Each structure stands twice: as C-alpha cells, then as structure tokens.
Amino acid sequence: MTEAAELPQAPEQARTVFGEYFPEAVRYAELLADAGVKRGLIGPREVPRLWERHILNCAVLSEVVPEGVTVCDVGSGAGLPGIPLALVRRDLKITLLEPLLRRTNFLQEVVELLGLDHVTVVRGRAEEMLGKLPPVHVVTARAVAPLDRLAGWGVPLLRPYGEMLALKGDTAEEEINGARAALSKLGVVATSVEHVGEGIVDPLSTVVRVEVGESPGGVRFAAKRAKAARTSRPRRGGR
C-alpha cells in the first residue's frame, strides 16, 4: 500500500484569494487530503497539487460570477468548484447538487464544519431537478461531462437570461464548436471562453460561459417547466 502524499503548505496566493476565510480554506484542503482521499473523492496523487490545480483553480471562478445571485453547482463531487466559491463569496446562495450518497455526506460535513450557512447540499441528478429546485441565476460545473451533455443537465435549471459557467481545459473552443447544435436547441443565445485567475494560478483557469435567453432548456423543457410551475402552485380554498 502506498503511503499517502502530504498536503503542501498553502501558497501565499491562497491568503490573497480567501482573505479572512483563509483558515477555512486550509481546513477544507485538509479534509480533501484526508477524508476526501479515504472516501475516493480525490485521488491520492492529487494531494500535492490540491491548492493550485483544484482549490485555487476553482476559487478564481468568482471573478465571473455576478454579485448576490443564486448558484447551483452541478455534479459537485468533492465540492469543486462550489466550496471554494462559497468561501470567497458570502453574497451568493449556493446549492451543491450531487447524486452519490457518499459524496453528499462528505459535502454536508464540510458545509457544517466550515460554517457555510449560505450553502445547501442536495442529493439528486440534475436532469431530475426541474420543478424540485427553484431556477437559479448561475449553474457551475467542473470536470462533469462534455459540454453538450453538461448543458443538457445544467441549462434547464437556469432562470431566464441566466448563465452556465463551466471550468474546462484547453479544448474549450473545440467543445463549444462541437456542441453548437445541441446548445441552440437548449435555448442558448451566446457562448464565450474566458480566462481567470491572473496572478493567482498558472496556467489561468478556463471558463466556458453559456448564456440563455427567455426559455432555458428550449422548447423541449417549456412544457415540463410549465407543468412544474402548476404543480408547485398552492391550491386555493383547500388543504
């Protein structure tokens, strides 16, 4: 059995990014390196690069998230990017959406230990959440699926004129080009690639921004959305 890799000391950039919540960021890194590895949420080889490749890489997503919005982190896994984003941005209301029980258990423990009162953990698949979760301004995701599939799960969860922000790699432009037909059917009106984290991470984090119009999910989800709205509406004059 190989010996567990040691978590390196937090880089100076982490103090800059997390500010007064730097101690909580360190605690999160420790939880990932210990319980996260033991429960199979993070590979042991990732521990030496947890800060640069994972935590800071996700935290800089905050640069492109508007103020005071609602966020759903789809396929949150070990809490990336949702937890780092929550540590940086107390103005957001964040839902960590994850289908696997062992992961949601870990996420709930992290949220409670770090005192993240503005974060809610929900167990479930994104494609089953329409009508069960209130539509959000922003959907985030990292390393969940190719863009066409990811959009099929995440876009229907958006409010009209909302946006999905997906952390991607070097193939971001290729993914957009390959997903254009699928994105159009989902009511997407604009896509772009942005690079964030100047002076914090190297290489910069790549974010694919997917913006929707007045009908998130397109025609296919319009009827489902209307039905969900009707069933969630309280009945008059009865119990």
mmCIF file with all atom_site columns, C-alpha atoms in Angstrom, residues 101-175:
data_model
loop_
_atom_site.group_PDB
_atom_site.id
_atom_site.type_symbol
_atom_site.label_atom_id
_atom_site.label_alt_id
_atom_site.label_comp_id
_atom_site.label_asym_id
_atom_site.label_entity_id
_atom_site.label_seq_id
_atom_site.pdbx_PDB_ins_code
_atom_site.Cartn_x
_atom_site.Cartn_y
_atom_site.Cartn_z
_atom_site.occupancy
_atom_site.B_iso_or_equiv
_atom_site.pdbx_formal_charge
_atom_site.auth_seq_id
_atom_site.auth_comp_id
_atom_site.auth_asym_id
_atom_site.auth_atom_id
_atom_site.pdbx_PDB_model_num
ATOM 1  C CA . LEU A 1 101 ? -24.649 9.498  -1.201  1.00 0.00 ? 101 LEU A CA 1
ATOM 2  C CA . ARG A 1 102 ? -21.023 9.190  -0.055  1.00 0.00 ? 102 ARG A CA 1
ATOM 3  C CA . ARG A 1 103 ? -20.255 12.490 -1.733  1.00 0.00 ? 103 ARG A CA 1
ATOM 4  C CA . THR A 1 104 ? -23.279 14.329 -0.363  1.00 0.00 ? 104 THR A CA 1
ATOM 5  C CA . ASN A 1 105 ? -22.381 13.039 3.117   1.00 0.00 ? 105 ASN A CA 1
ATOM 6  C CA . PHE A 1 106 ? -18.879 14.495 2.717   1.00 0.00 ? 106 PHE A CA 1
ATOM 7  C CA . LEU A 1 107 ? -20.253 17.781 1.370   1.00 0.00 ? 107 LEU A CA 1
ATOM 8  C CA . GLN A 1 108 ? -22.700 18.120 4.274   1.00 0.00 ? 108 GLN A CA 1
ATOM 9  C CA . GLU A 1 109 ? -19.896 17.534 6.763   1.00 0.00 ? 109 GLU A CA 1
ATOM 10 C CA . VAL A 1 110 ? -17.724 20.161 5.065   1.00 0.00 ? 110 VAL A CA 1
ATOM 11 C CA . VAL A 1 111 ? -20.537 22.728 4.961   1.00 0.00 ? 111 VAL A CA 1
ATOM 12 C CA . GLU A 1 112 ? -21.219 22.245 8.694   1.00 0.00 ? 112 GLU A CA 1
ATOM 13 C CA . LEU A 1 113 ? -17.555 22.225 9.735   1.00 0.00 ? 113 LEU A CA 1
ATOM 14 C CA . LEU A 1 114 ? -16.781 25.395 7.795   1.00 0.00 ? 114 LEU A CA 1
ATOM 15 C CA . GLY A 1 115 ? -19.959 27.207 8.868   1.00 0.00 ? 115 GLY A CA 1
ATOM 16 C CA . LEU A 1 116 ? -21.182 27.799 5.314   1.00 0.00 ? 116 LEU A CA 1
ATOM 17 C CA . ASP A 1 117 ? -24.706 28.924 6.140   1.00 0.00 ? 117 ASP A CA 1
ATOM 18 C CA . HIS A 1 118 ? -25.291 30.150 2.584   1.00 0.00 ? 118 HIS A CA 1
ATOM 19 C CA . VAL A 1 119 ? -24.715 26.665 1.120   1.00 0.00 ? 119 VAL A CA 1
ATOM 20 C CA . THR A 1 120 ? -27.254 23.833 0.766   1.00 0.00 ? 120 THR A CA 1
ATOM 21 C CA . VAL A 1 121 ? -26.426 20.243 -0.180  1.00 0.00 ? 121 VAL A CA 1
ATOM 22 C CA . VAL A 1 122 ? -28.975 18.399 -2.332  1.00 0.00 ? 122 VAL A CA 1
ATOM 23 C CA . ARG A 1 123 ? -28.703 14.780 -3.408  1.00 0.00 ? 123 ARG A CA 1
ATOM 24 C CA . GLY A 1 124 ? -30.011 14.130 -6.894  1.00 0.00 ? 124 GLY A CA 1
ATOM 25 C CA . ARG A 1 125 ? -29.355 14.165 -10.610 1.00 0.00 ? 125 ARG A CA 1
ATOM 26 C CA . ALA A 1 126 ? -29.592 17.463 -12.413 1.00 0.00 ? 126 ALA A CA 1
ATOM 27 C CA . GLU A 1 127 ? -31.963 16.053 -15.040 1.00 0.00 ? 127 GLU A CA 1
ATOM 28 C CA . GLU A 1 128 ? -34.446 15.151 -12.272 1.00 0.00 ? 128 GLU A CA 1
ATOM 29 C CA . MET A 1 129 ? -34.392 18.534 -10.531 1.00 0.00 ? 129 MET A CA 1
ATOM 30 C CA . LEU A 1 130 ? -36.666 20.556 -12.829 1.00 0.00 ? 130 LEU A CA 1
ATOM 31 C CA . GLY A 1 131 ? -39.550 21.705 -10.647 1.00 0.00 ? 131 GLY A CA 1
ATOM 32 C CA . LYS A 1 132 ? -37.851 20.434 -7.486  1.00 0.00 ? 132 LYS A CA 1
ATOM 33 C CA . LEU A 1 133 ? -35.248 23.188 -7.224  1.00 0.00 ? 133 LEU A CA 1
ATOM 34 C CA . PRO A 1 134 ? -36.002 26.872 -7.771  1.00 0.00 ? 134 PRO A CA 1
ATOM 35 C CA . PRO A 1 135 ? -34.406 28.093 -11.034 1.00 0.00 ? 135 PRO A CA 1
ATOM 36 C CA . VAL A 1 136 ? -31.022 29.770 -10.431 1.00 0.00 ? 136 VAL A CA 1
ATOM 37 C CA . HIS A 1 137 ? -29.113 32.661 -11.963 1.00 0.00 ? 137 HIS A CA 1
ATOM 38 C CA . VAL A 1 138 ? -25.908 30.655 -12.442 1.00 0.00 ? 138 VAL A CA 1
ATOM 39 C CA . VAL A 1 139 ? -25.029 26.987 -12.894 1.00 0.00 ? 139 VAL A CA 1
ATOM 40 C CA . THR A 1 140 ? -21.404 25.986 -12.265 1.00 0.00 ? 140 THR A CA 1
ATOM 41 C CA . ALA A 1 141 ? -19.606 22.752 -13.107 1.00 0.00 ? 141 ALA A CA 1
ATOM 42 C CA . ARG A 1 142 ? -16.123 21.282 -13.333 1.00 0.00 ? 142 ARG A CA 1
ATOM 43 C CA . ALA A 1 143 ? -14.984 18.036 -14.935 1.00 0.00 ? 143 ALA A CA 1
ATOM 44 C CA . VAL A 1 144 ? -18.543 16.672 -15.076 1.00 0.00 ? 144 VAL A CA 1
ATOM 45 C CA . ALA A 1 145 ? -19.144 15.867 -18.766 1.00 0.00 ? 145 ALA A CA 1
ATOM 46 C CA . PRO A 1 146 ? -18.571 17.134 -22.322 1.00 0.00 ? 146 PRO A CA 1
ATOM 47 C CA . LEU A 1 147 ? -20.254 20.496 -22.916 1.00 0.00 ? 147 LEU A CA 1
ATOM 48 C CA . ASP A 1 148 ? -23.233 19.209 -24.935 1.00 0.00 ? 148 ASP A CA 1
ATOM 49 C CA . ARG A 1 149 ? -24.212 16.719 -22.215 1.00 0.00 ? 149 ARG A CA 1
ATOM 50 C CA . LEU A 1 150 ? -23.406 19.113 -19.379 1.00 0.00 ? 150 LEU A CA 1
ATOM 51 C CA . ALA A 1 151 ? -25.597 21.797 -20.931 1.00 0.00 ? 151 ALA A CA 1
ATOM 52 C CA . GLY A 1 152 ? -28.455 19.307 -21.250 1.00 0.00 ? 152 GLY A CA 1
ATOM 53 C CA . TRP A 1 153 ? -28.317 18.816 -17.485 1.00 0.00 ? 153 TRP A CA 1
ATOM 54 C CA . GLY A 1 154 ? -27.463 22.320 -16.326 1.00 0.00 ? 154 GLY A CA 1
ATOM 55 C CA . VAL A 1 155 ? -29.198 24.757 -18.665 1.00 0.00 ? 155 VAL A CA 1
ATOM 56 C CA . PRO A 1 156 ? -32.793 23.710 -17.744 1.00 0.00 ? 156 PRO A CA 1
ATOM 57 C CA . LEU A 1 157 ? -32.007 24.626 -14.111 1.00 0.00 ? 157 LEU A CA 1
ATOM 58 C CA . LEU A 1 158 ? -31.411 28.259 -15.050 1.00 0.00 ? 158 LEU A CA 1
ATOM 59 C CA . ARG A 1 159 ? -33.720 31.235 -14.756 1.00 0.00 ? 159 ARG A CA 1
ATOM 60 C CA . PRO A 1 160 ? -34.457 33.116 -17.967 1.00 0.00 ? 160 PRO A CA 1
ATOM 61 C CA . TYR A 1 161 ? -31.336 35.002 -19.071 1.00 0.00 ? 161 TYR A CA 1
ATOM 62 C CA . GLY A 1 162 ? -29.169 33.009 -16.679 1.00 0.00 ? 162 GLY A CA 1
ATOM 63 C CA . GLU A 1 163 ? -25.787 31.520 -17.479 1.00 0.00 ? 163 GLU A CA 1
ATOM 64 C CA . MET A 1 164 ? -23.775 28.350 -17.037 1.00 0.00 ? 164 MET A CA 1
ATOM 65 C CA . LEU A 1 165 ? -20.103 28.730 -16.107 1.00 0.00 ? 165 LEU A CA 1
ATOM 66 C CA . ALA A 1 166 ? -18.111 25.560 -16.761 1.00 0.00 ? 166 ALA A CA 1
ATOM 67 C CA . LEU A 1 167 ? -14.448 25.181 -15.858 1.00 0.00 ? 167 LEU A CA 1
ATOM 68 C CA . LYS A 1 168 ? -12.815 23.498 -18.833 1.00 0.00 ? 168 LYS A CA 1
ATOM 69 C CA . GLY A 1 169 ? -9.363  22.777 -20.258 1.00 0.00 ? 169 GLY A CA 1
ATOM 70 C CA . ASP A 1 170 ? -7.501  23.533 -23.467 1.00 0.00 ? 170 ASP A CA 1
ATOM 71 C CA . THR A 1 171 ? -10.253 22.035 -25.633 1.00 0.00 ? 171 THR A CA 1
ATOM 72 C CA . ALA A 1 172 ? -12.875 24.600 -24.557 1.00 0.00 ? 172 ALA A CA 1
ATOM 73 C CA . GLU A 1 173 ? -13.239 26.161 -28.020 1.00 0.00 ? 173 GLU A CA 1
ATOM 74 C CA . GLU A 1 174 ? -13.486 22.734 -29.655 1.00 0.00 ? 174 GLU A CA 1
ATOM 75 C CA . GLU A 1 175 ? -16.187 21.689 -27.197 1.00 0.00 ? 175 GLU A CA 1
#
